[in-house]
Short mmCIF file of C-alpha atoms in Angstrom, two decimals:
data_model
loop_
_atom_site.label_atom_id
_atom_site.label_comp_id
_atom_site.label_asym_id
_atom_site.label_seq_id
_atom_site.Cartn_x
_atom_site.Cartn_y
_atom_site.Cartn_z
CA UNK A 1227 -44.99 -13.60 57.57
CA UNK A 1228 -47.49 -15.69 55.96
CA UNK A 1229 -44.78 -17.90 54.07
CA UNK A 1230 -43.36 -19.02 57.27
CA UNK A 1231 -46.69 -20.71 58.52
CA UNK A 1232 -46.47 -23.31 55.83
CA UNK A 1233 -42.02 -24.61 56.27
CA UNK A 1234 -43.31 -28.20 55.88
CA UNK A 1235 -44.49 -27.60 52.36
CA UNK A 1236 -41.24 -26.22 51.17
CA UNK A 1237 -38.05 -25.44 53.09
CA UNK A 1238 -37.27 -22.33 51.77
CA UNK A 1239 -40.88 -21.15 53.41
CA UNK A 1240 -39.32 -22.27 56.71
CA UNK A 1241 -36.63 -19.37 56.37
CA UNK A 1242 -39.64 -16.94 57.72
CA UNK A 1243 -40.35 -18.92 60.52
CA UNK A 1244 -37.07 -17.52 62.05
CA UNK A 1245 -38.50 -14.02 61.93
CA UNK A 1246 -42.08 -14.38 62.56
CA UNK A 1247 -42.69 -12.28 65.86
CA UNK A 1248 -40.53 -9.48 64.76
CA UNK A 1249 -42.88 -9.25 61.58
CA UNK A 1250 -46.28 -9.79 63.51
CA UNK A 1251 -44.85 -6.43 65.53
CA UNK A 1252 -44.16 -4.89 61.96
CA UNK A 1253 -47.66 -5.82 61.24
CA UNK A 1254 -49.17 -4.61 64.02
CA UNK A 1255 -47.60 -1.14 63.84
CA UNK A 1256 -48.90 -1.12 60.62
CA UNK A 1257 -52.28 -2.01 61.80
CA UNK A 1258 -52.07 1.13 64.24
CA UNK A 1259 -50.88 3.34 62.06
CA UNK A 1260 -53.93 2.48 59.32
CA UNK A 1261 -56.66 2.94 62.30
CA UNK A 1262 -54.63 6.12 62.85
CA UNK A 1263 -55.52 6.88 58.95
CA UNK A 1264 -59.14 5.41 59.71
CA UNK A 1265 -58.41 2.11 57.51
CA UNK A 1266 -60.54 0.51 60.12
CA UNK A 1267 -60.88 -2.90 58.10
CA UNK A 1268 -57.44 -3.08 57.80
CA UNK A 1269 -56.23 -2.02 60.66
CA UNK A 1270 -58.22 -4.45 62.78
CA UNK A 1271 -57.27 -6.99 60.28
CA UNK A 1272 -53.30 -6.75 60.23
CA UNK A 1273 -53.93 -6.72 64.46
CA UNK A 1274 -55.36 -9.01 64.48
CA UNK A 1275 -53.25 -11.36 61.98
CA UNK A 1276 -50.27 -10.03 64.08
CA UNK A 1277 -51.87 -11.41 67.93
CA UNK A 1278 -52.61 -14.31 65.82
CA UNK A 1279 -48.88 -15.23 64.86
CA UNK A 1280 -47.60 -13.55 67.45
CA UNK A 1281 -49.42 -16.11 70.23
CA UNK A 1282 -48.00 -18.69 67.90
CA UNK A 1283 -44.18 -17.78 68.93
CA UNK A 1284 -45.12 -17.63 73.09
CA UNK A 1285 -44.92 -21.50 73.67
CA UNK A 1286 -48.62 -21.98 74.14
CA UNK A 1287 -49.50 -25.43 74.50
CA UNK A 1288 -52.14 -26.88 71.64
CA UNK A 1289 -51.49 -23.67 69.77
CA UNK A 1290 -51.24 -24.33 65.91
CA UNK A 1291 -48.32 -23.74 64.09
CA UNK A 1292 -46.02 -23.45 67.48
CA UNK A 1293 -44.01 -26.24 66.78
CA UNK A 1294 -43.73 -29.35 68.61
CA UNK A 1295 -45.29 -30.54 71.94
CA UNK A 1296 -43.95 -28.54 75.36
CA UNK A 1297 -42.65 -30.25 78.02
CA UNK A 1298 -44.89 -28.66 81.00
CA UNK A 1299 -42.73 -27.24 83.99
CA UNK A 1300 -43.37 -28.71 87.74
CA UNK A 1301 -42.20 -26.86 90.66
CA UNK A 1302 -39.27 -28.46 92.73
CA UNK A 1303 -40.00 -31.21 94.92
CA UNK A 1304 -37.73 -31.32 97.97
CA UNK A 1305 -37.66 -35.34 97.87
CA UNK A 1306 -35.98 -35.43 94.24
CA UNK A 1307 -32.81 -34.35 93.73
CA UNK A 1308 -32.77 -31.49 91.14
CA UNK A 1309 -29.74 -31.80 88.56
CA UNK A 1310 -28.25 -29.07 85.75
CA UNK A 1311 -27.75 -29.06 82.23
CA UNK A 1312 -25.80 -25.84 80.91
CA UNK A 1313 -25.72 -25.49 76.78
CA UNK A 1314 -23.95 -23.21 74.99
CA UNK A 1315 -22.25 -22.83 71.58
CA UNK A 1316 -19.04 -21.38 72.35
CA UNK A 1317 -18.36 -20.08 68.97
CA UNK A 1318 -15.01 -21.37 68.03
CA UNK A 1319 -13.11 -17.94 68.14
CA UNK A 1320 -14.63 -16.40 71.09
CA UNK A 1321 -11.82 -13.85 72.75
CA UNK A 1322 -12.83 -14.16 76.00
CA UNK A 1323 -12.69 -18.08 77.07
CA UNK A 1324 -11.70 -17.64 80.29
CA UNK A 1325 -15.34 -15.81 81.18
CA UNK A 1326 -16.99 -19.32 80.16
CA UNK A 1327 -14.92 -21.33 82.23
CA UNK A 1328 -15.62 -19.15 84.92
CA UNK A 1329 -19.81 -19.23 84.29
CA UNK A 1330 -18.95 -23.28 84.31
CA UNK A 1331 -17.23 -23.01 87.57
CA UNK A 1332 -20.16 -20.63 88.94
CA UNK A 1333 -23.46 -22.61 88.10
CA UNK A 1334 -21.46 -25.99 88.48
CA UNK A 1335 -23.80 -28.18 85.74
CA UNK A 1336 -23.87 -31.70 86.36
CA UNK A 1337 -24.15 -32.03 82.48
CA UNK A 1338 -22.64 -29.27 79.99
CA UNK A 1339 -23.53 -29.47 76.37
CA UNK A 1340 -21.26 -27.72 74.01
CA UNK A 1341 -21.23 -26.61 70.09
CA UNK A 1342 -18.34 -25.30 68.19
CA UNK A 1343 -15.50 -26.77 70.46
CA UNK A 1344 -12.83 -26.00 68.29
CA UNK A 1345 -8.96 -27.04 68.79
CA UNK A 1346 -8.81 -23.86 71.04
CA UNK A 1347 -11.52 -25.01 73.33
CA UNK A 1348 -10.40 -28.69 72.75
CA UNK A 1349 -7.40 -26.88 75.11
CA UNK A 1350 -8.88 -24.88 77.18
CA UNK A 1351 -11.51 -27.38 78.22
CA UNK A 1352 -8.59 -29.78 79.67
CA UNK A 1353 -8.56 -26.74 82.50
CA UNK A 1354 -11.74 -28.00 84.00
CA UNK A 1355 -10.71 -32.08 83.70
CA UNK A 1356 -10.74 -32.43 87.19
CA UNK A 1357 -14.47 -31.18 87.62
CA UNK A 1358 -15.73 -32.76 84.07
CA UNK A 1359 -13.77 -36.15 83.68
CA UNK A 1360 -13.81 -38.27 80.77
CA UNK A 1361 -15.48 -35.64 78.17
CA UNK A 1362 -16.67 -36.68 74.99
CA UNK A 1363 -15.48 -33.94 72.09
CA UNK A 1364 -16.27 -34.74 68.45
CA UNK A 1365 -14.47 -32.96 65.85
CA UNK A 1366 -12.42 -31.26 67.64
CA UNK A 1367 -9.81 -31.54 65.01
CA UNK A 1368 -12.37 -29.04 62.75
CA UNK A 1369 -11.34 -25.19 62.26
CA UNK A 1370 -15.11 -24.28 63.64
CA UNK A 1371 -15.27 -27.30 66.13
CA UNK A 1372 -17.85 -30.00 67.19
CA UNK A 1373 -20.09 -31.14 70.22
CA UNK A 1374 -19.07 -31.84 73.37
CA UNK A 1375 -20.62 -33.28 76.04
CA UNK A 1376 -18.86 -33.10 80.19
CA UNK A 1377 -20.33 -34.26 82.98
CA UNK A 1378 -19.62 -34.37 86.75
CA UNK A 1379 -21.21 -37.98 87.13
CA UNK A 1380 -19.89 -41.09 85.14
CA UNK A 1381 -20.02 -41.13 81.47
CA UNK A 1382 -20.29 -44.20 79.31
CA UNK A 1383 -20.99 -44.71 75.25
CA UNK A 1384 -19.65 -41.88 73.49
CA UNK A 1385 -20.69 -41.44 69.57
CA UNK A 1386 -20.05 -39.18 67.22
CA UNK A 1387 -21.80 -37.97 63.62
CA UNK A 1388 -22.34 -36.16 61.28
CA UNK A 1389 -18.79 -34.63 61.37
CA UNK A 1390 -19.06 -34.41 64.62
CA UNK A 1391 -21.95 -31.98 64.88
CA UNK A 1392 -23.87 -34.62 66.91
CA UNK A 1393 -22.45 -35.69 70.37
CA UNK A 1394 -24.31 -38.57 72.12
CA UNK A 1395 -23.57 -40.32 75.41
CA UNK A 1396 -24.59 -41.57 78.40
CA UNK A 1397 -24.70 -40.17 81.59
CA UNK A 1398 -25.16 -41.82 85.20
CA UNK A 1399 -27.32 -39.90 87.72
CA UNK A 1400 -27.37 -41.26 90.68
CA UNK A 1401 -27.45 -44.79 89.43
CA UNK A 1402 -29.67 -43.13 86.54
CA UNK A 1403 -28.98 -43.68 82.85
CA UNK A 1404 -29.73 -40.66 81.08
CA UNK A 1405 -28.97 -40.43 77.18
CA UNK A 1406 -27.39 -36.95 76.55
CA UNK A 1407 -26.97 -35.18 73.05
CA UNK A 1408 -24.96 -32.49 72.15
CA UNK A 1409 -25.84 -31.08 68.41
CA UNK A 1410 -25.30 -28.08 66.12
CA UNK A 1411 -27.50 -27.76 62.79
CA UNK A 1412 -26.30 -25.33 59.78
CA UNK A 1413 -27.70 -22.36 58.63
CA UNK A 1414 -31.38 -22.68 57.04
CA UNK A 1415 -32.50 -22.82 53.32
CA UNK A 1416 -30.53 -22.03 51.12
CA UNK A 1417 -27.76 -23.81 53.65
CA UNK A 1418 -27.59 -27.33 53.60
CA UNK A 1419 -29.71 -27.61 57.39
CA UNK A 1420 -32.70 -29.87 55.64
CA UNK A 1421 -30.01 -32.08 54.29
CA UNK A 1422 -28.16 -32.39 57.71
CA UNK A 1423 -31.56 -33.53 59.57
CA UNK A 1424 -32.08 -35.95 57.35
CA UNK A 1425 -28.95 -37.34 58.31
CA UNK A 1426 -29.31 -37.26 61.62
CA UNK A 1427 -32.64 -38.81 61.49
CA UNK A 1428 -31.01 -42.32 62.03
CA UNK A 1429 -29.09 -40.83 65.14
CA UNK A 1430 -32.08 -39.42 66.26
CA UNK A 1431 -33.91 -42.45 66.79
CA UNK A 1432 -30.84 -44.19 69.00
CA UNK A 1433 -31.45 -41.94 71.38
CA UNK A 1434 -33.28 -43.67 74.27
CA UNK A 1435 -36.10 -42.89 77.05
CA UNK A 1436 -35.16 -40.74 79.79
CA UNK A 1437 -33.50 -38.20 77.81
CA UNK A 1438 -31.48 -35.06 77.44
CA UNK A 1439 -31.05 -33.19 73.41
CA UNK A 1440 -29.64 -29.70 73.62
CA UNK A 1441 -28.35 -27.64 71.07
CA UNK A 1442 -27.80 -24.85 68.64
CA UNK A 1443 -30.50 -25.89 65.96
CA UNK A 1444 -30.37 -22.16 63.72
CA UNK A 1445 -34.21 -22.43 63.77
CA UNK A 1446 -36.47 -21.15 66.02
CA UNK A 1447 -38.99 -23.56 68.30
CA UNK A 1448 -42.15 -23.08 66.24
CA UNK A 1449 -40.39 -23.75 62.86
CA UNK A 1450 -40.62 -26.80 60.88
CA UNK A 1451 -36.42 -27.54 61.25
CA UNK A 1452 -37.35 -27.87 64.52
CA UNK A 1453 -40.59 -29.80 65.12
CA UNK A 1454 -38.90 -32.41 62.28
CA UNK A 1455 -36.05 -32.77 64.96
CA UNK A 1456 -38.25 -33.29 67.61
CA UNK A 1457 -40.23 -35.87 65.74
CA UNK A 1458 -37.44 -38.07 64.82
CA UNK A 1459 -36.41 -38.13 68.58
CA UNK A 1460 -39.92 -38.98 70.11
CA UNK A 1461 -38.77 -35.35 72.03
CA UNK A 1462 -41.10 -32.58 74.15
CA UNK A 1463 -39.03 -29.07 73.48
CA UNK A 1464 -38.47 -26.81 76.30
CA UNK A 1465 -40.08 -23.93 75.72
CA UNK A 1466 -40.21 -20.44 76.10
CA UNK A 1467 -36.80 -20.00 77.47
CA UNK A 1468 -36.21 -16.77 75.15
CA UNK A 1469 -33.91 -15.33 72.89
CA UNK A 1470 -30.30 -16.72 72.74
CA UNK A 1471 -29.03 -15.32 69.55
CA UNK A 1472 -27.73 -11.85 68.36
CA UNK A 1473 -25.19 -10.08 66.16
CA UNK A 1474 -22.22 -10.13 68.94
CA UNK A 1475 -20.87 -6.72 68.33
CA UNK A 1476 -24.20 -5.54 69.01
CA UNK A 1477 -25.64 -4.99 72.78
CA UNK A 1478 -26.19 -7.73 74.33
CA UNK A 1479 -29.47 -5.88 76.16
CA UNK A 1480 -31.00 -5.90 72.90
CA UNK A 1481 -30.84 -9.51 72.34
CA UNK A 1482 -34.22 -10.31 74.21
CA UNK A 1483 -36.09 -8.03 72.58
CA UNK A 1484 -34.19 -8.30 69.21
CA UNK A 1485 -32.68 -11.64 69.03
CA UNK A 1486 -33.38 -14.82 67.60
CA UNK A 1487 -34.40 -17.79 69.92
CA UNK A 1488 -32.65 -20.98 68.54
CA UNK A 1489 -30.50 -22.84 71.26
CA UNK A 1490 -32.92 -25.47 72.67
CA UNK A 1491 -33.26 -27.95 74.53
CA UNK A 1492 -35.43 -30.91 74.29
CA UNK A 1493 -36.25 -34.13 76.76
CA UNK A 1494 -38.26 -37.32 77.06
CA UNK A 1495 -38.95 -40.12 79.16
CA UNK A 1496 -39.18 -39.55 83.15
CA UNK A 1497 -37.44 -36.07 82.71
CA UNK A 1498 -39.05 -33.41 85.12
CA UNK A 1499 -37.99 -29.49 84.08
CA UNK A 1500 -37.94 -27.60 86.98
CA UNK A 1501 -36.73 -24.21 85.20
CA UNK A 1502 -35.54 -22.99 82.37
CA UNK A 1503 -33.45 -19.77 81.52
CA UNK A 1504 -30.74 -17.52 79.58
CA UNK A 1505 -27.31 -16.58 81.28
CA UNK A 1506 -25.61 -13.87 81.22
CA UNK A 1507 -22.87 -13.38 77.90
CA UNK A 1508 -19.91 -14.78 78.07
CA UNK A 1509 -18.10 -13.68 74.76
CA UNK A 1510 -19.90 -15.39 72.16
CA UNK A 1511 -22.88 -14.51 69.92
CA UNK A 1512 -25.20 -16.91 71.77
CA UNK A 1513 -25.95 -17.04 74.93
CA UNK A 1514 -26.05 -20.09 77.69
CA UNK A 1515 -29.09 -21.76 78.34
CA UNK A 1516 -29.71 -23.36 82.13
CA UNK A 1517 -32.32 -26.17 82.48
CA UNK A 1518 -32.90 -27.15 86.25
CA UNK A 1519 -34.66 -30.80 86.33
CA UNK A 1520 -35.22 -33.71 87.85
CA UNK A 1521 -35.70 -37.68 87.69
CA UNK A 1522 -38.82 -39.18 87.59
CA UNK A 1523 -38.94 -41.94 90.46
CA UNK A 1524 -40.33 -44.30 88.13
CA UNK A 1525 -37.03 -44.41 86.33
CA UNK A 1526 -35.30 -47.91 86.43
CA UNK A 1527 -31.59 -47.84 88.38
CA UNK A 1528 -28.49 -48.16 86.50
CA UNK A 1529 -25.31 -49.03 86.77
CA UNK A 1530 -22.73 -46.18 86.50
CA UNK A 1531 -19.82 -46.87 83.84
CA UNK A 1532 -16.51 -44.69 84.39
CA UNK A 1533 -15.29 -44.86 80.49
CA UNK A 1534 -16.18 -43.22 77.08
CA UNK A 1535 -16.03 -45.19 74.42
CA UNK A 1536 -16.92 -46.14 70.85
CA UNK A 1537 -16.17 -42.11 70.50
CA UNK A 1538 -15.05 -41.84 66.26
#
């Protein structure tokens, strides 16, 4: 548990990150079970290690080690108009499509951000062209997929890296630019993820004030992966929204308390989160993550712009 404190120094240290608040509760049921042996010292000491990194994992704000800076939640305000983001990786085989296009339909986003949009979703998405016009879908043409990025409001400056696992447009609320990102990082050390965000580092700093990043990073908010990310985007992370991740032929009710927490989503500039929160499954092994927010009123107008392009 210790090892994952100290990602920055070495990424394979990272890797523990993922699992630190299932091994603080290890810990601590260690710690009880040596003050039920009356190891006092070490039972108080292995609690209170474990509240330690445990607090660490909760989205705390100036907590050490929790990864990077929150971006505080504000209650709604009736005079701004409050607007929906919906992320999800689909996974590219997922049997059950049809239950995703139906959540879509449900919630009605004004932005969806998508990972693993395979040639089968590449198809199925065309269902929902009429709601979500003009999407932007990057390497589509990939047996596990790319980002995607469909909006109900005007989209304009599609690009696409890294293979497509980095989606980025722009997206006119209300006469509101807002930069949206669609991304999907690979597996941790021993996986090539450090490699992949040093790519993306140039992309990263494109990406322009007010802002939108959501995505399935494989890390988990407090890690290193993740606070790099956020650095090289000048991002605040939303955080806690909770455990999105899990083995899909296990029960879903045991993601929460089981799971791993790494879809997230990130924002900057004039962006107000008004809520934050998983979804139910919808035939994939991650779940969808809603953010409510709204618009700062000191945001400049825009001009809307109807067509996607530079998209390669």
């Amino acid at each position: 548990m210790v090892f994952g404190f100290f990602g920055r120094l070495h990424h394979s240290l990272d890797l523990f990150a993922h699992f630190r608040w299932h091994l603080a509760v290890l810990l601590a049921l260690a710690g009880l079970f040596a003050l039920w042996s009356r190891a006092w010292s070490i039972g108080v000491v292995s609690l209170a290690m474990a509240a330690i990194a445990f607090a660490t994992t909760q989205g705390i704000a100036g907590m050490p080690f929790s990864g990077p800076q929150r971006a505080a939640f504000q209650a709604a305000d009736d005079s701004q108009a409050v607007y929906r983001l919906l992320h999800l990786n689909l996974r590219y085989d997922n049997p059950t499509p049809e239950r995703v296009l139906s959540l879509i339909g449900r919630t009605h986003p004004d932005i969806v951000t998508l990972a693993e949009v395979s040639p089968m979703w590449a198809g199925k998405l065309k269902l929902i062209e009429a709601a979500y016009p003009n999407p932007l879908i990057c390497g589509s043409d990939v047996r596990v997929g790319g980002g995607a990025i469909l909006s109900t409001r005007p989209i304009s400056g599609g690009r696409c890296f890294d293979r497509g696992t980095f989606a980025m447009a722009t997206v006119n609320l209300n006469g509101r630019s807002v930069d949206a990102v669609a991304l999907h990082l690979g597996w941790p050390w021993p996986s090539d993820q450090w490699w992949q965000i040093g790519r993306l580092a140039a992309p990263m700093a494109m990406i322009r004030s007010p802002a939108l990043v959501a995505g399935d990073f494989n890390a988990v908010s407090w890690s290193a992966a993740v606070t790099a990310m956020a650095k090289a985007g000048g991002l605040h992370i939303v955080d806690p929204i909770g455990a999105s991740w899990f083995y899909r032929r296990a029960p879903a009710w045991l993601r929460p308390w089981l799971g791993l927490e790494i879809d997230h989503v990130m924002v900057k500039g004039g962006i107000i989160v008004r809520s934050a929160r998983i979804l139910e499954d919808v035939g994939s092994d991650h779940a969808p993550v809603l953010v409510e927010f709204s618009l700062g009123r000191e945001l400049e107008q825009g001009q809307p712009v109807q067509v996607v392009d530079d998209a390669f």
